Short mmCIF file of C-alpha atoms and ligand atoms in Angstrom, two decimals:
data_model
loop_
_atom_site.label_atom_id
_atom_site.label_comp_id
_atom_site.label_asym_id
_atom_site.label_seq_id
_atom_site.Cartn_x
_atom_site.Cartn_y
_atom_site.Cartn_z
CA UNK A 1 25.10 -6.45 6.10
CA UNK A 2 22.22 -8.81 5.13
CA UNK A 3 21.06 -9.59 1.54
CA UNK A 4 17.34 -10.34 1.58
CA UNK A 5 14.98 -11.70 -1.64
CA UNK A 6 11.87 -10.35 -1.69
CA UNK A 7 8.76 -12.04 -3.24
CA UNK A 8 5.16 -10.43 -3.55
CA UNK A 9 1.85 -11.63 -4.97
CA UNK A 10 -0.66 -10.46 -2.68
CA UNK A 11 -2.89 -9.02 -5.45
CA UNK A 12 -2.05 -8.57 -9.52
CA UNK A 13 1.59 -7.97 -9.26
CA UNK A 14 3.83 -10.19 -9.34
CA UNK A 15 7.54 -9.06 -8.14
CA UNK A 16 10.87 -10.41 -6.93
CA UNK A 17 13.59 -8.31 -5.52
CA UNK A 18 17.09 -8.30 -3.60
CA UNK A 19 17.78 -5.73 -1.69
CA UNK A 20 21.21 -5.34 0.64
CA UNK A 21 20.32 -3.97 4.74
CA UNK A 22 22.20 -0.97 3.59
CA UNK A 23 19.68 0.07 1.40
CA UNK A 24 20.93 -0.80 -1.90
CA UNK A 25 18.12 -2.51 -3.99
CA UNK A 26 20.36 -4.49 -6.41
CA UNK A 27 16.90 -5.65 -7.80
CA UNK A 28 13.81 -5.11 -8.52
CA UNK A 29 11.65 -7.04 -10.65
CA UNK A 30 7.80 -6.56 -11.24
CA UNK A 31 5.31 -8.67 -13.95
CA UNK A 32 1.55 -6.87 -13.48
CA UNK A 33 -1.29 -8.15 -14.64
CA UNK A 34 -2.92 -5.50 -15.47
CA UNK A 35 -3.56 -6.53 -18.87
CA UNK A 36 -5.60 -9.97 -17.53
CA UNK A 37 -7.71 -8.06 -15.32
CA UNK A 38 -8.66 -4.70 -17.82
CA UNK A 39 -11.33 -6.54 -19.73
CA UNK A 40 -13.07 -7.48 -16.28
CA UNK A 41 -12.59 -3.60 -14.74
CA UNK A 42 -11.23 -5.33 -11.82
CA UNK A 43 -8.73 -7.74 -10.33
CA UNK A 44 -10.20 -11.50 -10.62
CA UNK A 45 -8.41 -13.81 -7.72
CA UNK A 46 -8.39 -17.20 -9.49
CA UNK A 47 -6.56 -15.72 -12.75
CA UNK A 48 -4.20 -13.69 -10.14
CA UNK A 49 -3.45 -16.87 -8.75
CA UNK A 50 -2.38 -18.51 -12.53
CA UNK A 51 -0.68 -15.92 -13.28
CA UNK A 52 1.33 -15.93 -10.48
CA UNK A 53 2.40 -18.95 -11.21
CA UNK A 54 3.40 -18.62 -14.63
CA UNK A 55 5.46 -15.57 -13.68
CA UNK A 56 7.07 -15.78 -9.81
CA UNK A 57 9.89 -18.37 -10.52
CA UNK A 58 11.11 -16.75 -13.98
CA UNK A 59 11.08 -13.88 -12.21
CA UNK A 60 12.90 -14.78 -9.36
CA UNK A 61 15.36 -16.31 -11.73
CA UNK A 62 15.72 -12.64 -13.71
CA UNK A 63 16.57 -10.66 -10.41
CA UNK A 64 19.56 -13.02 -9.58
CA UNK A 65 20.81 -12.67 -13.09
CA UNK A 66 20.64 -8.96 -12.54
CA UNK A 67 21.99 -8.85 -9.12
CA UNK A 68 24.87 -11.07 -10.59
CA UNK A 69 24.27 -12.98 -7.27
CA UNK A 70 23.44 -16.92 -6.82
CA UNK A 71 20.65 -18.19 -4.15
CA UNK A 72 23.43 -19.23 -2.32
CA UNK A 73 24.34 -15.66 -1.72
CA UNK A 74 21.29 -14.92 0.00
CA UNK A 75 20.85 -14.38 3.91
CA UNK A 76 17.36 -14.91 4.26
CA UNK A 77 14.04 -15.00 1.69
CA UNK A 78 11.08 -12.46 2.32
CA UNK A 79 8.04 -13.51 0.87
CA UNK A 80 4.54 -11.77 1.93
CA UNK A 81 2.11 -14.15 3.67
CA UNK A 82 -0.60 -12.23 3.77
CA UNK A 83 -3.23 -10.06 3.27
CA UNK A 84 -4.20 -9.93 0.30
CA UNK A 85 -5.68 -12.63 -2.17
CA UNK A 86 -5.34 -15.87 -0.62
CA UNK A 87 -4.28 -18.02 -4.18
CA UNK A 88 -1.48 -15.29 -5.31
CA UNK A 89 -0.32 -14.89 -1.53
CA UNK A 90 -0.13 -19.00 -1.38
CA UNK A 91 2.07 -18.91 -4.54
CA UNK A 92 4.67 -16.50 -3.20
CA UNK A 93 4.97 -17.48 0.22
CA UNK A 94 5.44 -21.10 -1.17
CA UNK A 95 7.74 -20.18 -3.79
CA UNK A 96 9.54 -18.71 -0.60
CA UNK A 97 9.45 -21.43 1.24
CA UNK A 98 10.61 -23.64 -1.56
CA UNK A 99 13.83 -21.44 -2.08
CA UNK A 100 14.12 -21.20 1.61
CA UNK A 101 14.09 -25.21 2.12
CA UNK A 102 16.36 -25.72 -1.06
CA UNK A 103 19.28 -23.04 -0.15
CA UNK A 104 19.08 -23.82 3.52
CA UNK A 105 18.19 -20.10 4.51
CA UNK A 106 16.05 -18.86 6.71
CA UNK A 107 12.18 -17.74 5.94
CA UNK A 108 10.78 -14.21 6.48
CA UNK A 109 6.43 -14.21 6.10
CA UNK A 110 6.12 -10.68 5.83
CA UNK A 111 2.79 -8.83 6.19
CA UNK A 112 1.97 -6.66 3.21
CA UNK A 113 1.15 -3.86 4.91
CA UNK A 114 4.67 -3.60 7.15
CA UNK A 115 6.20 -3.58 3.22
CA UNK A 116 3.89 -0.74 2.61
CA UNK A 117 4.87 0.72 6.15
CA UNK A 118 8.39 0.39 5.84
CA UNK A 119 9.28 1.34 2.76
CA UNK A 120 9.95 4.55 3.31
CA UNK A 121 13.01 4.19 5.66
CA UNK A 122 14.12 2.01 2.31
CA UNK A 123 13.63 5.11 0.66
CA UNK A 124 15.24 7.45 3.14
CA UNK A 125 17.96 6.63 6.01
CA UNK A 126 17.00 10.03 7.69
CA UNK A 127 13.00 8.52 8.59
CA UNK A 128 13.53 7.50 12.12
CA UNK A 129 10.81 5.29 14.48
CA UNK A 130 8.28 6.20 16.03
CA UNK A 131 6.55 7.98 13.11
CA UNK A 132 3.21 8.58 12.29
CA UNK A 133 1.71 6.84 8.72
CA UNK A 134 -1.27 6.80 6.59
CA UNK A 135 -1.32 3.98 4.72
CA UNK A 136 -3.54 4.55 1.62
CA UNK A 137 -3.92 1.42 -0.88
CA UNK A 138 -6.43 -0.44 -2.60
CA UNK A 139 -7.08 -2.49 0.28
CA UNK A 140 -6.52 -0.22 3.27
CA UNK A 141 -6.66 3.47 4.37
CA UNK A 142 -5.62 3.63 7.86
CA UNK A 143 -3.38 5.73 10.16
CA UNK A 144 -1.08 4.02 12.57
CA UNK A 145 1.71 5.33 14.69
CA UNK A 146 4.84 3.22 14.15
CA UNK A 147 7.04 2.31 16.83
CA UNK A 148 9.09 -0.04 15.49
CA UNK A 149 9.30 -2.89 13.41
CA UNK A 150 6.23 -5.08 14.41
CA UNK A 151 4.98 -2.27 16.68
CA UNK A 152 1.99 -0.62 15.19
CA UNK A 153 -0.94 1.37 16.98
CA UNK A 154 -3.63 1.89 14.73
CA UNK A 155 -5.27 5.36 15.75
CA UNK A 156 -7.86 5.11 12.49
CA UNK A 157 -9.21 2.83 9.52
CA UNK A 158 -11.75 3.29 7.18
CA UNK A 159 -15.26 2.23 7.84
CA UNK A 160 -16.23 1.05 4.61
CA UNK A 161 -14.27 1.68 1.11
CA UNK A 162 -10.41 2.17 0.86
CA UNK A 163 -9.32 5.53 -0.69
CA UNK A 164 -7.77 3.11 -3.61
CA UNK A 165 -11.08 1.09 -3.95
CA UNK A 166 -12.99 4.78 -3.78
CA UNK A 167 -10.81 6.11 -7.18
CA UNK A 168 -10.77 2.37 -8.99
CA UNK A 169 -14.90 2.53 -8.05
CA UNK A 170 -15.20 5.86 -9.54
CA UNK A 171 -12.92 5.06 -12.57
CA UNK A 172 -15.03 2.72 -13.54
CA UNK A 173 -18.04 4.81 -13.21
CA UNK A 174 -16.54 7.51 -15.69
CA UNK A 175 -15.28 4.42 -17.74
CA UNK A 176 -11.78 5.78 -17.33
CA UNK A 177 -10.29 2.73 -17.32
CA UNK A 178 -8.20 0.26 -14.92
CA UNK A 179 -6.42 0.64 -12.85
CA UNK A 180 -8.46 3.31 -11.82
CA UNK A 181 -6.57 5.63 -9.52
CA UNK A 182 -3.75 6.75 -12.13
CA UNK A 183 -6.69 7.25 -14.54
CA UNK A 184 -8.41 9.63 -12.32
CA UNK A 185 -5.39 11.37 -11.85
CA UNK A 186 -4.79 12.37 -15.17
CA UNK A 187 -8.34 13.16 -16.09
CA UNK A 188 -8.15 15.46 -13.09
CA UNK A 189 -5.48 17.15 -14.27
CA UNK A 190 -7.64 18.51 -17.04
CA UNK A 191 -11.06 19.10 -14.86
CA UNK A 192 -11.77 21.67 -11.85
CA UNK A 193 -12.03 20.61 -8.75
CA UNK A 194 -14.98 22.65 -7.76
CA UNK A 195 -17.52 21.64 -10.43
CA UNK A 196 -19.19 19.27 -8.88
CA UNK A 197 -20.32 19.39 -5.31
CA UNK A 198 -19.28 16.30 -3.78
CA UNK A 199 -19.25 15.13 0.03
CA UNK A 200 -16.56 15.08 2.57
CA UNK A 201 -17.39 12.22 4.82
CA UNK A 202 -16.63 12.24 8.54
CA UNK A 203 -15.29 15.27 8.02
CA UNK A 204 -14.45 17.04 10.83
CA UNK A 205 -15.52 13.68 13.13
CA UNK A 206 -13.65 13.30 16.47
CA UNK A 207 -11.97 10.08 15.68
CA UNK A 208 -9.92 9.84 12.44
CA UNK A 209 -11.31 7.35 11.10
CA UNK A 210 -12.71 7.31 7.45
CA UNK A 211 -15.64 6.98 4.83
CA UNK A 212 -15.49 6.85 1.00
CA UNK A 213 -18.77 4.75 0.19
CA UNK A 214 -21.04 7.53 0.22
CA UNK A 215 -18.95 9.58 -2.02
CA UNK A 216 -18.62 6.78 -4.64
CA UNK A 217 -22.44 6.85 -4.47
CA UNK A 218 -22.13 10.53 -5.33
CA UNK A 219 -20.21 10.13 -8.13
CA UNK A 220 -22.90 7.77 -9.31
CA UNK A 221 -25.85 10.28 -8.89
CA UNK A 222 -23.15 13.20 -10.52
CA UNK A 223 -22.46 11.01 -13.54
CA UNK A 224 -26.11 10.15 -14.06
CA UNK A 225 -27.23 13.35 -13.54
CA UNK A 226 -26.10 14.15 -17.25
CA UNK A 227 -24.85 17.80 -16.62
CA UNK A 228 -20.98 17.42 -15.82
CA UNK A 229 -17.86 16.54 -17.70
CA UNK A 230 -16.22 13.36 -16.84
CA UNK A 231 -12.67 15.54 -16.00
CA UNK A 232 -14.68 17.83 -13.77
CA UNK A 233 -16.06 14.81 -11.98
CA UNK A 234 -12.71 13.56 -11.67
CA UNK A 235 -10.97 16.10 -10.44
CA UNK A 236 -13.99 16.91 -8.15
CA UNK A 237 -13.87 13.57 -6.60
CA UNK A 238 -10.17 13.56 -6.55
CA UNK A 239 -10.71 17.13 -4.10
CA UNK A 240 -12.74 15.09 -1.90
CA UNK A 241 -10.18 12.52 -0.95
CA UNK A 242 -7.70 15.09 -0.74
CA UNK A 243 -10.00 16.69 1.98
CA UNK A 244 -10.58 14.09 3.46
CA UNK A 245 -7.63 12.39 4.40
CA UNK A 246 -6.42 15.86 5.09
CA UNK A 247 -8.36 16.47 7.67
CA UNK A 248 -8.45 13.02 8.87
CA UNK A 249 -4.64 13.14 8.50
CA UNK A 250 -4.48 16.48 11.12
CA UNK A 251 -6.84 14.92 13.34
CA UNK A 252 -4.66 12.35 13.87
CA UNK A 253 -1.87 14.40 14.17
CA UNK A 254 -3.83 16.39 17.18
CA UNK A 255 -3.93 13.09 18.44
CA UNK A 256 -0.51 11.18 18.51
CA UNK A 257 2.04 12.05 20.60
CA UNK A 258 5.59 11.92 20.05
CA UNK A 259 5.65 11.26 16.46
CA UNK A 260 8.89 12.04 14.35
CA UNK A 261 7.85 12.76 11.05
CA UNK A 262 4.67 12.39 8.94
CA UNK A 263 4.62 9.35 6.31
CA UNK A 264 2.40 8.30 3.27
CA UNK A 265 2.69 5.13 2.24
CA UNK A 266 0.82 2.62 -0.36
CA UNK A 267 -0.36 2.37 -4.18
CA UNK A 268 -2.94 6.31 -3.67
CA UNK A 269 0.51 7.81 -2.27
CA UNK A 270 1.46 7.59 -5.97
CA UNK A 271 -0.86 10.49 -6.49
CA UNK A 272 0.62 13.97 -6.88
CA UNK A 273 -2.02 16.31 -5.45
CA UNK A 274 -2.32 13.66 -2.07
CA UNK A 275 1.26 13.88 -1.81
CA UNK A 276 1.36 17.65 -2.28
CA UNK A 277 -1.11 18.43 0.17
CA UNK A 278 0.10 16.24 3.01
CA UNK A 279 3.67 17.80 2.56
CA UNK A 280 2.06 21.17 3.05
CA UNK A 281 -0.05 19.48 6.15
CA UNK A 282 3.38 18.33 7.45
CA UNK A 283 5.11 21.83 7.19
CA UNK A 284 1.82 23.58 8.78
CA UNK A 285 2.76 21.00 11.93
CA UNK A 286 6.21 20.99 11.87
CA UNK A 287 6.89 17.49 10.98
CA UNK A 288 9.22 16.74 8.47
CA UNK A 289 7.37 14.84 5.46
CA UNK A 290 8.39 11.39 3.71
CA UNK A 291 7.35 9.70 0.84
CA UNK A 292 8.66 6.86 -1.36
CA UNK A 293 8.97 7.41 -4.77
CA UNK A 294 5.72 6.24 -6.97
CA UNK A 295 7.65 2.91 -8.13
CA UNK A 296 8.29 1.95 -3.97
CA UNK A 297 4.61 3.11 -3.61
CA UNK A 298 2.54 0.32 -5.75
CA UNK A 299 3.18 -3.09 -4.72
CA UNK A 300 6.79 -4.48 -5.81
CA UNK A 301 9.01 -6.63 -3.84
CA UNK A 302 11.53 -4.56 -2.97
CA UNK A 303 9.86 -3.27 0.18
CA UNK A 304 8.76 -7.04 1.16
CA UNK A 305 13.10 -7.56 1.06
CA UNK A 306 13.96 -4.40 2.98
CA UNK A 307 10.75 -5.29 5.44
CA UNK A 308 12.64 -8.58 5.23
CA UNK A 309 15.84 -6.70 6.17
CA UNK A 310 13.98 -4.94 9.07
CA UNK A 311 12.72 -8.33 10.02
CA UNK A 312 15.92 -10.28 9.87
CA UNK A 313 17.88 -7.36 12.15
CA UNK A 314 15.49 -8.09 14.56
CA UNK A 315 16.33 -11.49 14.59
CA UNK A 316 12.75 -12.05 13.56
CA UNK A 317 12.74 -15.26 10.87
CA UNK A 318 9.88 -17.89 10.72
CA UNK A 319 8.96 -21.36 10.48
CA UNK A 320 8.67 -23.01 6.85
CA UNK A 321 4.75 -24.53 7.78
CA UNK A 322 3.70 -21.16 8.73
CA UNK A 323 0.30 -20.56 6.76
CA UNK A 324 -1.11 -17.57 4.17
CA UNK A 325 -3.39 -14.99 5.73
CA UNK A 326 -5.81 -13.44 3.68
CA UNK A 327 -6.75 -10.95 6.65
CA UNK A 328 -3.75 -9.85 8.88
CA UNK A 329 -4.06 -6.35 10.71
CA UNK A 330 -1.18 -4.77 11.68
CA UNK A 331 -2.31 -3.67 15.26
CA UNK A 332 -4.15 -6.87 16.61
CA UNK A 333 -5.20 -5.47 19.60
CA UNK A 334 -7.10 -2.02 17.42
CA UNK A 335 -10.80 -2.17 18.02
CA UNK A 336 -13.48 -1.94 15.20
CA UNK A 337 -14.39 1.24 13.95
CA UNK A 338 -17.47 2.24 14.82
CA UNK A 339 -19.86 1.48 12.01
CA UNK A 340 -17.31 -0.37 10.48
CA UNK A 341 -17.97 -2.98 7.84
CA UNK A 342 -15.78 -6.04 7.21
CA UNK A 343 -12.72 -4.18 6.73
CA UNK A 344 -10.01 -4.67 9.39
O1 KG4 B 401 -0.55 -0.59 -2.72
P1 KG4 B 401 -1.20 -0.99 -3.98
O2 KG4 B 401 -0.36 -1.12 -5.22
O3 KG4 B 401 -1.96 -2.34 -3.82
C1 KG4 B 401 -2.64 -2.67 -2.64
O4 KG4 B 401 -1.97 -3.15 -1.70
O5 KG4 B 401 -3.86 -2.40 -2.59
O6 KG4 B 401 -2.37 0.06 -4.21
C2 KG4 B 401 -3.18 -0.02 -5.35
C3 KG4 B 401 -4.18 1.10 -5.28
C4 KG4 B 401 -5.25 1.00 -6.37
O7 KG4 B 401 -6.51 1.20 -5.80
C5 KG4 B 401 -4.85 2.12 -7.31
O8 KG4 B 401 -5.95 2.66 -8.03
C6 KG4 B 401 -4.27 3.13 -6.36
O9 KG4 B 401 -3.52 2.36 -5.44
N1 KG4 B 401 -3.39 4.08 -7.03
C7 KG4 B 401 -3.64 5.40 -7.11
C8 KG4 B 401 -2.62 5.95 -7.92
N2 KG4 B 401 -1.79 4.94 -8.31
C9 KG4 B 401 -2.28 3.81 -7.75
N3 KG4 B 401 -4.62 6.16 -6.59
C10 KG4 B 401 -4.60 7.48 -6.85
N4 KG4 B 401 -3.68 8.07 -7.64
C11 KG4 B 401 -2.67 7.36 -8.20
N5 KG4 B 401 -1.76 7.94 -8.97
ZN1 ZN B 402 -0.15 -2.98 -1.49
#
């Protein structure tokens, strides 16, 4: 049994956590910034980076004191090293390493997105490798078979927009708010879905990959056009994605072979009518379904520990100079999609 501290900072939440191999998250602690960023309808790196400072040690210090356990204690520190913002990641991974170098334990640089990809087995001791995942954040939408810690295949990634960007993008169109994609979800709630025609891009396209950009424009031109409530947009737009990843979601079910069980994973897997419909896409396919619960979902650091945990079983641990990635696929060997923008 291993006892791993987690730190993450890869965007505007800033979160320490110890978690035991067993699964028992002893705890979790989680400082967003959400309040820094609202007046600028979007997350601004350099005062991410400040306050991650101000926040990470304290922090670290709290989930101790509620663990009722002393660094000392500690088997190995987890601290993400990358993607995400390159200031906030540099604060927690050097926190890390600072904690690391102090107590004398080893480091862990985990990737953000193995967090996201592993947190479900945190969540549930029956999810067993090699499983197929979409990984739906702010950052990334992308379907990858996992075989195993470290062992990803990506089968599909988005070609321009995330499906997180897509809702914060059209939250901010409707004036909704930040962060966007709870915001849309609850204006949905009281819209219909079929008011507003909206796209479905790449549906029904050979390859899973996927496309939001064109129906943010949509919104645009459905907003401007005057006619439609902002709910009915909402919950509209919110169909889209559904259908969308749905179908993107089958495809690459068609497509991988062997997989286990069907996983969601990442900050959009918070959303109730995603989740619903790929549990009904799993039953139609005869995969069992997993999802974390919405606080394992959003970035925290208890999935950075139990990727930690994952990490350490494997007798995976790292050197202290290793450096912050602000880009850091999962599958290094996945080609571009085709028509792809920057986004790995
Ligand atoms: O995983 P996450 O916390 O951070 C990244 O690694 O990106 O994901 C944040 C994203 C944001 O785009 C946010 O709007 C979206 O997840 N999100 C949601 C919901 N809750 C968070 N999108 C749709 N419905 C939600 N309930
Ligand atoms: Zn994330």
């Amino acid at each position: 049994m291993a006892l791993i501290l987690g730190l993450e900072s890869s965007c505007d939440e800033t979160a320490a956590a110890l978690v035991i191999s067993d699964r028992v998250v002893l705890a979790h602690r989680l400082a967003t910034q959400e309040a820094h960023h609202r007046p600028f309808g979007g997350v601004v790196p350099e005062i991410a980076a400040r306050a991650h400072v101000e926040v990470m040690t304290p922090l670290v210090e709290q989930a101790l004191a509620d663990a009722q356990v002393r660094l000392a204690d500690v088997d190995a520190i987890a601290a993400t090293a990358g993607p995400g913002l390159i200031g906030g990641v540099m604060v927690g991974l050097v926190t890390g390493k600072a904690l690391a170098h102090a107590a004398g334990k080893p480091l862990i640089a985990v990737n953000h997105l193995e967090g996201h990809a592993l947190s479900p087995r945190l969540a549930n001791p029956d999810l067993h490798f090699p499983y197929l995942l979409l990984l739906v954040s702010g950052g990334h939408c992308q379907l990858l078979f996992v075989e195993g810690v470290g062992r990803y295949k990506r089968l599909a990634t988005t070609i321009d927009d995330a499906a997180g960007e897509a809702f914060d993008k059209t939250a901010k169109l409707l004036g909704l708010g930040f962060p966007g994609g709870p915001a849309v979800e609850a204006a949905a709630k009281a819209g219909n879905a079929k008011a507003v025609p909206l796209p479905r891009p790449l549906l029904g396209a050979k390859e899973p990959h996927f496309s939001f950009a064109g129906l943010k424009s949509a919104v645009l031109r459905a907003r401007d056009a005057g006619v439609h409530k902002p709910e009915d947009i909402a919950a509209s737009f919110q169909q889209a994605v559904v259908d969308c990843l749905i179908d993107r979601t089958q495809r690459a079910v068609d497509v991988a072979d062997g997989a286990t069980a069907l996983v969601v994973a990442g900050g959009v897997a918070a959303n109730q009518t995603i989740r619903q419909a790929l549990e009904a896409l799993a039953a139609r396919n005869g995969l069992p379904f997993f999802a974390p619960p919405l606080w394992l979902c959003t970035d925290n650091a208890a999935m950075i520990a139990w990727a930690g945990a994952e990490r350490f079983a494997a007798g995976l641990t790292d050197p202290l100079d290793i450096a912050a990635r602000p880009r850091w696929p999962l599958d290094p060997d996945a080609e571009k999609a085709r028509g792809a923008g920057v986004k790995a």
